[in-house]
Amino acid sequence: MSTYQWRIDSPIGPIRIIQTNDAITALYLDAKTGHPQKEALNPTLCPESKTSLLALTVTQLDEYFQGKRKSFSIPLNPSGTPFQKKCWDMLLTIPYGQTRSYKEIAAAIGNEKACRAVGMANHRNPISILIPCHRVIGSNGALIGYGGGLPAKEYLLKLEGVL
């Protein structure tokens, strides 16, 4: 198994991107601590190397932050439970510039009462931005919960023209 990492600066702070084999497995906002999936990466086991996939990811993120890209075409392989993966797959269906409530996501995966579980799955999303958990809001339209912090969520939603 080959794992590499690359760090970039972005309008919402430093971002660390992790590639394992031929897919992106994590994208963390470094400025925030305490994210449940964020671990200290041993540079010996996970060296910094701008592979072609990491370079493509950086290019697409740059285009996104410039308002030139509305979707990503990057292979993703998040690690999580079957329920979490089902939630994350549903997040990938939320179009750029739109939001869904936790309740709508729960209903879409077949369990309308699983709003809190959907919220926890969102919180554990290891590939933020690319798997757009920032597009999930409260039923009342409130910006609640984002592992990268509410200012970053607000910035991303403004970038996409939602706010």
Short mmCIF file of N, CA and C in Angstrom, two decimals:
data_model
loop_
_atom_site.label_atom_id
_atom_site.label_comp_id
_atom_site.label_asym_id
_atom_site.label_seq_id
_atom_site.Cartn_x
_atom_site.Cartn_y
_atom_site.Cartn_z
N MET A 1 0.85 -1.17 0.00
CA MET A 1 0.00 0.00 0.00
C MET A 1 0.89 1.24 0.00
N SER A 2 0.64 2.13 -0.94
CA SER A 2 1.40 3.38 -1.04
C SER A 2 0.53 4.54 -0.59
N THR A 3 1.02 5.30 0.38
CA THR A 3 0.28 6.46 0.88
C THR A 3 1.18 7.68 0.81
N TYR A 4 0.61 8.77 0.28
CA TYR A 4 1.34 10.03 0.13
C TYR A 4 0.44 11.17 0.60
N GLN A 5 1.06 12.27 0.97
CA GLN A 5 0.31 13.44 1.39
C GLN A 5 0.88 14.68 0.72
N TRP A 6 0.03 15.70 0.63
CA TRP A 6 0.45 17.00 0.11
C TRP A 6 -0.35 18.07 0.83
N ARG A 7 0.29 19.16 1.14
CA ARG A 7 -0.35 20.27 1.85
C ARG A 7 -0.41 21.48 0.93
N ILE A 8 -1.58 22.15 0.94
CA ILE A 8 -1.74 23.37 0.16
C ILE A 8 -2.34 24.45 1.05
N ASP A 9 -2.17 25.68 0.64
CA ASP A 9 -2.87 26.79 1.27
C ASP A 9 -4.12 27.06 0.45
N SER A 10 -5.19 27.41 1.13
CA SER A 10 -6.45 27.70 0.45
C SER A 10 -7.09 28.92 1.10
N PRO A 11 -8.15 29.44 0.51
CA PRO A 11 -8.85 30.58 1.12
C PRO A 11 -9.45 30.26 2.49
N ILE A 12 -9.62 28.98 2.81
CA ILE A 12 -10.17 28.61 4.12
C ILE A 12 -9.09 28.03 5.03
N GLY A 13 -7.84 28.19 4.66
CA GLY A 13 -6.73 27.73 5.49
C GLY A 13 -6.00 26.56 4.85
N PRO A 14 -4.99 26.07 5.55
CA PRO A 14 -4.20 24.95 5.02
C PRO A 14 -5.06 23.69 4.86
N ILE A 15 -4.80 22.99 3.78
CA ILE A 15 -5.50 21.72 3.50
C ILE A 15 -4.44 20.64 3.30
N ARG A 16 -4.66 19.49 3.92
CA ARG A 16 -3.78 18.33 3.72
C ARG A 16 -4.58 17.27 2.99
N ILE A 17 -4.01 16.80 1.87
CA ILE A 17 -4.67 15.80 1.02
C ILE A 17 -3.88 14.50 1.14
N ILE A 18 -4.56 13.40 1.32
CA ILE A 18 -3.93 12.09 1.48
C ILE A 18 -4.37 11.19 0.33
N GLN A 19 -3.40 10.55 -0.28
CA GLN A 19 -3.65 9.57 -1.34
C GLN A 19 -3.16 8.22 -0.86
N THR A 20 -3.99 7.20 -1.01
CA THR A 20 -3.59 5.82 -0.75
C THR A 20 -3.86 5.03 -2.02
N ASN A 21 -2.81 4.42 -2.52
CA ASN A 21 -2.86 3.72 -3.80
C ASN A 21 -3.35 4.69 -4.87
N ASP A 22 -4.45 4.38 -5.55
CA ASP A 22 -4.89 5.20 -6.69
C ASP A 22 -6.12 6.05 -6.39
N ALA A 23 -6.32 6.43 -5.12
CA ALA A 23 -7.49 7.23 -4.77
C ALA A 23 -7.16 8.20 -3.64
N ILE A 24 -7.93 9.25 -3.56
CA ILE A 24 -7.83 10.18 -2.44
C ILE A 24 -8.61 9.56 -1.29
N THR A 25 -7.98 9.48 -0.13
CA THR A 25 -8.61 8.87 1.03
C THR A 25 -8.90 9.87 2.14
N ALA A 26 -8.31 11.07 2.05
CA ALA A 26 -8.58 12.08 3.08
C ALA A 26 -8.26 13.46 2.54
N LEU A 27 -9.02 14.43 3.04
CA LEU A 27 -8.75 15.84 2.78
C LEU A 27 -9.15 16.57 4.07
N TYR A 28 -8.14 17.08 4.77
CA TYR A 28 -8.35 17.72 6.06
C TYR A 28 -8.02 19.19 6.01
N LEU A 29 -8.80 19.97 6.72
CA LEU A 29 -8.48 21.37 6.91
C LEU A 29 -7.54 21.43 8.12
N ASP A 30 -6.26 21.68 7.87
CA ASP A 30 -5.25 21.65 8.93
C ASP A 30 -5.49 22.66 10.03
N ALA A 31 -6.14 23.76 9.71
CA ALA A 31 -6.30 24.83 10.70
C ALA A 31 -7.17 24.38 11.88
N LYS A 32 -7.97 23.36 11.68
CA LYS A 32 -8.86 22.89 12.74
C LYS A 32 -8.27 21.64 13.38
N THR A 33 -8.35 21.57 14.68
CA THR A 33 -7.87 20.39 15.39
C THR A 33 -9.06 19.64 15.96
N GLY A 34 -8.85 18.42 16.31
CA GLY A 34 -9.90 17.64 16.93
C GLY A 34 -10.84 16.95 15.97
N HIS A 35 -10.60 17.06 14.66
CA HIS A 35 -11.44 16.34 13.71
C HIS A 35 -11.26 14.85 13.99
N PRO A 36 -12.35 14.08 14.07
CA PRO A 36 -12.25 12.69 14.49
C PRO A 36 -11.40 11.82 13.56
N GLN A 37 -11.25 12.20 12.30
CA GLN A 37 -10.47 11.39 11.37
C GLN A 37 -9.04 11.88 11.22
N LYS A 38 -8.72 13.02 11.81
CA LYS A 38 -7.41 13.64 11.58
C LYS A 38 -6.36 13.01 12.50
N GLU A 39 -5.33 12.51 11.91
CA GLU A 39 -4.25 11.93 12.69
C GLU A 39 -2.95 12.60 12.30
N ALA A 40 -2.00 12.54 13.22
CA ALA A 40 -0.66 13.04 12.88
C ALA A 40 -0.06 12.06 11.89
N LEU A 41 0.36 12.56 10.75
CA LEU A 41 0.87 11.69 9.71
C LEU A 41 2.38 11.56 9.81
N ASN A 42 2.83 10.36 9.98
CA ASN A 42 4.25 10.07 10.07
C ASN A 42 4.86 10.25 8.68
N PRO A 43 5.80 11.21 8.53
CA PRO A 43 6.36 11.47 7.19
C PRO A 43 7.14 10.28 6.63
N THR A 44 7.56 9.36 7.48
CA THR A 44 8.24 8.16 6.98
C THR A 44 7.24 7.20 6.35
N LEU A 45 6.07 7.06 7.00
CA LEU A 45 5.04 6.15 6.50
C LEU A 45 4.17 6.80 5.44
N CYS A 46 4.07 8.12 5.49
CA CYS A 46 3.22 8.87 4.55
C CYS A 46 4.00 10.09 4.09
N PRO A 47 4.94 9.88 3.15
CA PRO A 47 5.79 11.00 2.74
C PRO A 47 5.04 12.06 1.95
N GLU A 48 5.57 13.28 1.99
CA GLU A 48 5.05 14.34 1.14
C GLU A 48 5.58 14.11 -0.26
N SER A 49 4.68 13.98 -1.20
CA SER A 49 5.06 13.74 -2.59
C SER A 49 3.90 14.18 -3.47
N LYS A 50 4.16 15.08 -4.36
CA LYS A 50 3.09 15.55 -5.24
C LYS A 50 2.96 14.61 -6.42
N THR A 51 2.25 13.51 -6.17
CA THR A 51 1.99 12.52 -7.21
C THR A 51 1.09 13.14 -8.28
N SER A 52 0.91 12.44 -9.38
CA SER A 52 0.03 12.97 -10.43
C SER A 52 -1.40 13.10 -9.93
N LEU A 53 -1.87 12.18 -9.08
CA LEU A 53 -3.23 12.29 -8.54
C LEU A 53 -3.34 13.46 -7.57
N LEU A 54 -2.35 13.63 -6.72
CA LEU A 54 -2.37 14.78 -5.80
C LEU A 54 -2.29 16.09 -6.59
N ALA A 55 -1.49 16.12 -7.64
CA ALA A 55 -1.40 17.33 -8.48
C ALA A 55 -2.75 17.62 -9.14
N LEU A 56 -3.43 16.60 -9.64
CA LEU A 56 -4.76 16.77 -10.24
C LEU A 56 -5.74 17.30 -9.20
N THR A 57 -5.68 16.76 -7.99
CA THR A 57 -6.57 17.20 -6.91
C THR A 57 -6.33 18.67 -6.59
N VAL A 58 -5.06 19.06 -6.49
CA VAL A 58 -4.71 20.46 -6.21
C VAL A 58 -5.24 21.36 -7.33
N THR A 59 -5.05 20.96 -8.58
CA THR A 59 -5.55 21.75 -9.71
C THR A 59 -7.06 21.93 -9.63
N GLN A 60 -7.78 20.83 -9.38
CA GLN A 60 -9.23 20.92 -9.32
C GLN A 60 -9.70 21.74 -8.12
N LEU A 61 -9.02 21.64 -6.98
CA LEU A 61 -9.37 22.47 -5.83
C LEU A 61 -9.11 23.95 -6.13
N ASP A 62 -7.99 24.25 -6.77
CA ASP A 62 -7.70 25.64 -7.15
C ASP A 62 -8.80 26.19 -8.06
N GLU A 63 -9.21 25.39 -9.04
CA GLU A 63 -10.28 25.81 -9.95
C GLU A 63 -11.59 26.03 -9.19
N TYR A 64 -11.88 25.15 -8.23
CA TYR A 64 -13.08 25.28 -7.41
C TYR A 64 -13.04 26.59 -6.62
N PHE A 65 -11.92 26.86 -5.96
CA PHE A 65 -11.82 28.08 -5.15
C PHE A 65 -11.84 29.35 -6.01
N GLN A 66 -11.49 29.23 -7.28
CA GLN A 66 -11.57 30.37 -8.21
C GLN A 66 -12.96 30.51 -8.82
N GLY A 67 -13.88 29.59 -8.48
CA GLY A 67 -15.23 29.63 -9.02
C GLY A 67 -15.33 29.08 -10.43
N LYS A 68 -14.31 28.37 -10.90
CA LYS A 68 -14.29 27.83 -12.26
C LYS A 68 -14.72 26.37 -12.33
N ARG A 69 -14.81 25.69 -11.21
CA ARG A 69 -15.15 24.26 -11.20
C ARG A 69 -16.33 24.03 -10.28
N LYS A 70 -17.30 23.24 -10.78
CA LYS A 70 -18.50 22.95 -10.00
C LYS A 70 -18.60 21.48 -9.59
N SER A 71 -17.74 20.65 -10.15
CA SER A 71 -17.71 19.24 -9.75
C SER A 71 -16.28 18.73 -9.87
N PHE A 72 -16.03 17.63 -9.21
CA PHE A 72 -14.68 17.04 -9.19
C PHE A 72 -14.69 15.70 -9.90
N SER A 73 -13.59 15.40 -10.56
CA SER A 73 -13.45 14.10 -11.23
C SER A 73 -12.18 13.44 -10.72
N ILE A 74 -12.24 13.07 -9.46
CA ILE A 74 -11.08 12.50 -8.76
C ILE A 74 -11.53 11.18 -8.12
N PRO A 75 -10.76 10.12 -8.24
CA PRO A 75 -11.14 8.87 -7.58
C PRO A 75 -11.04 9.02 -6.05
N LEU A 76 -12.12 8.64 -5.37
CA LEU A 76 -12.19 8.76 -3.92
C LEU A 76 -12.38 7.38 -3.30
N ASN A 77 -11.78 7.19 -2.13
CA ASN A 77 -11.96 5.93 -1.41
C ASN A 77 -11.95 6.21 0.09
N PRO A 78 -13.06 6.77 0.60
CA PRO A 78 -13.10 7.06 2.03
C PRO A 78 -13.26 5.79 2.85
N SER A 79 -12.66 5.78 4.01
CA SER A 79 -12.77 4.65 4.91
C SER A 79 -13.87 4.94 5.93
N GLY A 80 -14.82 4.02 6.04
CA GLY A 80 -15.91 4.22 6.98
C GLY A 80 -16.82 3.01 7.03
N THR A 81 -17.83 3.09 7.86
CA THR A 81 -18.80 2.01 7.99
C THR A 81 -19.71 2.00 6.76
N PRO A 82 -20.43 0.91 6.54
CA PRO A 82 -21.38 0.90 5.42
C PRO A 82 -22.40 2.04 5.51
N PHE A 83 -22.89 2.35 6.71
CA PHE A 83 -23.84 3.45 6.86
C PHE A 83 -23.19 4.79 6.49
N GLN A 84 -21.98 5.03 6.99
CA GLN A 84 -21.28 6.27 6.66
C GLN A 84 -21.09 6.40 5.15
N LYS A 85 -20.66 5.32 4.51
CA LYS A 85 -20.43 5.36 3.07
C LYS A 85 -21.73 5.64 2.31
N LYS A 86 -22.84 5.10 2.80
CA LYS A 86 -24.14 5.36 2.18
C LYS A 86 -24.47 6.85 2.29
N CYS A 87 -24.21 7.43 3.45
CA CYS A 87 -24.44 8.88 3.63
C CYS A 87 -23.52 9.68 2.72
N TRP A 88 -22.25 9.33 2.67
CA TRP A 88 -21.29 10.08 1.85
C TRP A 88 -21.64 9.96 0.36
N ASP A 89 -22.09 8.78 -0.06
CA ASP A 89 -22.53 8.62 -1.46
C ASP A 89 -23.69 9.57 -1.75
N MET A 90 -24.60 9.74 -0.79
CA MET A 90 -25.73 10.64 -0.98
C MET A 90 -25.25 12.09 -1.05
N LEU A 91 -24.23 12.45 -0.28
CA LEU A 91 -23.69 13.81 -0.34
C LEU A 91 -23.16 14.12 -1.73
N LEU A 92 -22.59 13.12 -2.39
CA LEU A 92 -22.05 13.32 -3.73
C LEU A 92 -23.13 13.65 -4.76
N THR A 93 -24.39 13.41 -4.41
CA THR A 93 -25.48 13.71 -5.35
C THR A 93 -26.02 15.14 -5.18
N ILE A 94 -25.57 15.85 -4.14
CA ILE A 94 -26.05 17.23 -3.92
C ILE A 94 -25.33 18.13 -4.92
N PRO A 95 -26.04 18.75 -5.83
CA PRO A 95 -25.38 19.60 -6.83
C PRO A 95 -24.72 20.83 -6.23
N TYR A 96 -23.71 21.30 -6.91
CA TYR A 96 -23.05 22.57 -6.59
C TYR A 96 -24.12 23.65 -6.47
N GLY A 97 -24.00 24.47 -5.44
CA GLY A 97 -24.94 25.58 -5.29
C GLY A 97 -26.27 25.21 -4.66
N GLN A 98 -26.38 23.98 -4.17
CA GLN A 98 -27.61 23.55 -3.50
C GLN A 98 -27.27 22.97 -2.14
N THR A 99 -28.27 22.90 -1.28
CA THR A 99 -28.08 22.29 0.03
C THR A 99 -29.19 21.27 0.27
N ARG A 100 -28.97 20.44 1.25
CA ARG A 100 -29.98 19.50 1.74
C ARG A 100 -29.91 19.53 3.26
N SER A 101 -31.02 19.20 3.89
CA SER A 101 -31.03 19.11 5.35
C SER A 101 -30.61 17.70 5.77
N TYR A 102 -30.23 17.59 7.02
CA TYR A 102 -29.89 16.27 7.56
C TYR A 102 -31.09 15.34 7.43
N LYS A 103 -32.29 15.89 7.64
CA LYS A 103 -33.51 15.10 7.53
C LYS A 103 -33.72 14.61 6.09
N GLU A 104 -33.45 15.47 5.11
CA GLU A 104 -33.59 15.07 3.71
C GLU A 104 -32.60 13.96 3.35
N ILE A 105 -31.39 14.06 3.87
CA ILE A 105 -30.39 13.00 3.61
C ILE A 105 -30.86 11.70 4.25
N ALA A 106 -31.34 11.79 5.50
CA ALA A 106 -31.82 10.59 6.20
C ALA A 106 -32.96 9.93 5.41
N ALA A 107 -33.90 10.74 4.92
CA ALA A 107 -35.02 10.19 4.15
C ALA A 107 -34.52 9.56 2.85
N ALA A 108 -33.55 10.21 2.22
CA ALA A 108 -33.03 9.70 0.94
C ALA A 108 -32.32 8.35 1.09
N ILE A 109 -31.76 8.10 2.26
CA ILE A 109 -31.10 6.79 2.47
C ILE A 109 -32.05 5.77 3.09
N GLY A 110 -33.32 6.18 3.25
CA GLY A 110 -34.33 5.22 3.68
C GLY A 110 -34.62 5.18 5.16
N ASN A 111 -34.15 6.16 5.93
CA ASN A 111 -34.42 6.16 7.36
C ASN A 111 -34.59 7.60 7.83
N GLU A 112 -35.79 8.13 7.69
CA GLU A 112 -36.07 9.54 8.00
C GLU A 112 -35.73 9.91 9.44
N LYS A 113 -35.70 8.93 10.34
CA LYS A 113 -35.42 9.21 11.75
C LYS A 113 -33.93 9.19 12.07
N ALA A 114 -33.09 8.99 11.08
CA ALA A 114 -31.65 8.87 11.31
C ALA A 114 -30.91 10.20 11.17
N CYS A 115 -31.58 11.30 11.45
CA CYS A 115 -30.96 12.63 11.28
C CYS A 115 -29.67 12.77 12.07
N ARG A 116 -29.68 12.34 13.31
CA ARG A 116 -28.46 12.46 14.14
C ARG A 116 -27.35 11.56 13.62
N ALA A 117 -27.70 10.37 13.19
CA ALA A 117 -26.70 9.46 12.64
C ALA A 117 -26.11 10.03 11.35
N VAL A 118 -26.93 10.68 10.54
CA VAL A 118 -26.44 11.34 9.34
C VAL A 118 -25.48 12.46 9.73
N GLY A 119 -25.84 13.21 10.77
CA GLY A 119 -24.96 14.27 11.26
C GLY A 119 -23.61 13.72 11.70
N MET A 120 -23.62 12.60 12.39
CA MET A 120 -22.35 12.00 12.83
C MET A 120 -21.55 11.48 11.64
N ALA A 121 -22.23 10.92 10.65
CA ALA A 121 -21.53 10.45 9.44
C ALA A 121 -20.89 11.64 8.73
N ASN A 122 -21.63 12.75 8.64
CA ASN A 122 -21.07 13.96 8.04
C ASN A 122 -19.83 14.41 8.79
N HIS A 123 -19.92 14.40 10.12
CA HIS A 123 -18.80 14.85 10.94
C HIS A 123 -17.57 13.97 10.74
N ARG A 124 -17.78 12.72 10.39
CA ARG A 124 -16.67 11.79 10.21
C ARG A 124 -16.21 11.67 8.75
N ASN A 125 -16.78 12.49 7.88
CA ASN A 125 -16.39 12.48 6.47
C ASN A 125 -14.90 12.80 6.37
N PRO A 126 -14.10 11.86 5.88
CA PRO A 126 -12.65 12.11 5.82
C PRO A 126 -12.21 12.90 4.59
N ILE A 127 -13.12 13.14 3.64
CA ILE A 127 -12.73 13.82 2.40
C ILE A 127 -13.62 15.04 2.20
N SER A 128 -13.49 16.00 3.13
CA SER A 128 -14.33 17.19 3.03
C SER A 128 -14.07 17.93 1.73
N ILE A 129 -14.98 18.75 1.36
CA ILE A 129 -15.05 19.53 0.11
C ILE A 129 -15.32 18.60 -1.07
N LEU A 130 -14.47 17.60 -1.31
CA LEU A 130 -14.68 16.69 -2.44
C LEU A 130 -15.95 15.86 -2.23
N ILE A 131 -16.17 15.42 -1.00
CA ILE A 131 -17.47 14.85 -0.60
C ILE A 131 -18.12 15.99 0.18
N PRO A 132 -19.07 16.69 -0.44
CA PRO A 132 -19.50 18.01 0.03
C PRO A 132 -20.42 18.02 1.25
N CYS A 133 -19.87 17.66 2.40
CA CYS A 133 -20.66 17.69 3.63
C CYS A 133 -21.02 19.13 4.02
N HIS A 134 -20.31 20.11 3.47
CA HIS A 134 -20.64 21.51 3.75
C HIS A 134 -22.01 21.90 3.18
N ARG A 135 -22.55 21.09 2.28
CA ARG A 135 -23.84 21.39 1.65
C ARG A 135 -25.02 20.88 2.48
N VAL A 136 -24.75 20.31 3.65
CA VAL A 136 -25.82 19.82 4.51
C VAL A 136 -26.02 20.82 5.65
N ILE A 137 -27.28 21.25 5.78
CA ILE A 137 -27.63 22.29 6.76
C ILE A 137 -28.80 21.80 7.62
N GLY A 138 -29.12 22.59 8.63
CA GLY A 138 -30.27 22.26 9.47
C GLY A 138 -31.58 22.42 8.72
N SER A 139 -32.63 21.77 9.19
CA SER A 139 -33.95 21.84 8.55
C SER A 139 -34.48 23.27 8.49
N ASN A 140 -34.04 24.10 9.45
CA ASN A 140 -34.48 25.49 9.49
C ASN A 140 -33.57 26.41 8.67
N GLY A 141 -32.62 25.82 7.94
CA GLY A 141 -31.70 26.60 7.12
C GLY A 141 -30.45 27.05 7.84
N ALA A 142 -30.33 26.71 9.12
CA ALA A 142 -29.17 27.14 9.90
C ALA A 142 -27.91 26.37 9.49
N LEU A 143 -26.79 27.08 9.52
CA LEU A 143 -25.51 26.43 9.28
C LEU A 143 -25.07 25.78 10.58
N ILE A 144 -25.19 24.48 10.64
CA ILE A 144 -24.80 23.77 11.86
C ILE A 144 -23.82 22.68 11.49
N GLY A 145 -22.86 22.47 12.36
CA GLY A 145 -21.93 21.37 12.25
C GLY A 145 -21.09 21.35 11.00
N TYR A 146 -19.80 21.51 11.18
CA TYR A 146 -18.84 21.32 10.09
C TYR A 146 -17.49 21.07 10.72
N GLY A 147 -16.85 19.95 10.39
CA GLY A 147 -15.57 19.58 10.97
C GLY A 147 -14.49 20.62 10.72
N GLY A 148 -14.62 21.39 9.65
CA GLY A 148 -13.65 22.43 9.34
C GLY A 148 -13.98 23.77 9.97
N GLY A 149 -15.08 23.82 10.74
CA GLY A 149 -15.49 25.05 11.39
C GLY A 149 -16.56 25.77 10.58
N LEU A 150 -17.46 26.44 11.27
CA LEU A 150 -18.57 27.13 10.59
C LEU A 150 -18.11 28.25 9.66
N PRO A 151 -17.03 29.00 9.99
CA PRO A 151 -16.58 30.01 9.01
C PRO A 151 -16.19 29.40 7.66
N ALA A 152 -15.56 28.22 7.68
CA ALA A 152 -15.20 27.56 6.42
C ALA A 152 -16.45 27.10 5.69
N LYS A 153 -17.42 26.56 6.40
CA LYS A 153 -18.68 26.13 5.78
C LYS A 153 -19.37 27.32 5.14
N GLU A 154 -19.44 28.43 5.87
CA GLU A 154 -20.06 29.64 5.34
C GLU A 154 -19.33 30.12 4.08
N TYR A 155 -18.00 30.10 4.11
CA TYR A 155 -17.21 30.53 2.94
C TYR A 155 -17.54 29.65 1.72
N LEU A 156 -17.57 28.33 1.93
CA LEU A 156 -17.82 27.41 0.81
C LEU A 156 -19.22 27.61 0.24
N LEU A 157 -20.20 27.81 1.10
CA LEU A 157 -21.57 28.01 0.63
C LEU A 157 -21.72 29.36 -0.09
N LYS A 158 -21.01 30.37 0.39
CA LYS A 158 -21.01 31.66 -0.32
C LYS A 158 -20.34 31.52 -1.68
N LEU A 159 -19.23 30.79 -1.72
CA LEU A 159 -18.52 30.55 -2.97
C LEU A 159 -19.45 29.91 -3.99
N GLU A 160 -20.29 28.98 -3.53
CA GLU A 160 -21.21 28.27 -4.41
C GLU A 160 -22.52 29.05 -4.66
N GLY A 161 -22.63 30.24 -4.08
CA GLY A 161 -23.80 31.08 -4.33
C GLY A 161 -25.03 30.70 -3.52
N VAL A 162 -24.87 29.90 -2.48
CA VAL A 162 -26.00 29.48 -1.66
C VAL A 162 -26.37 30.58 -0.68
N LEU A 163 -25.40 31.26 -0.14
CA LEU A 163 -25.64 32.33 0.85
C LEU A 163 -25.44 33.69 0.21
#
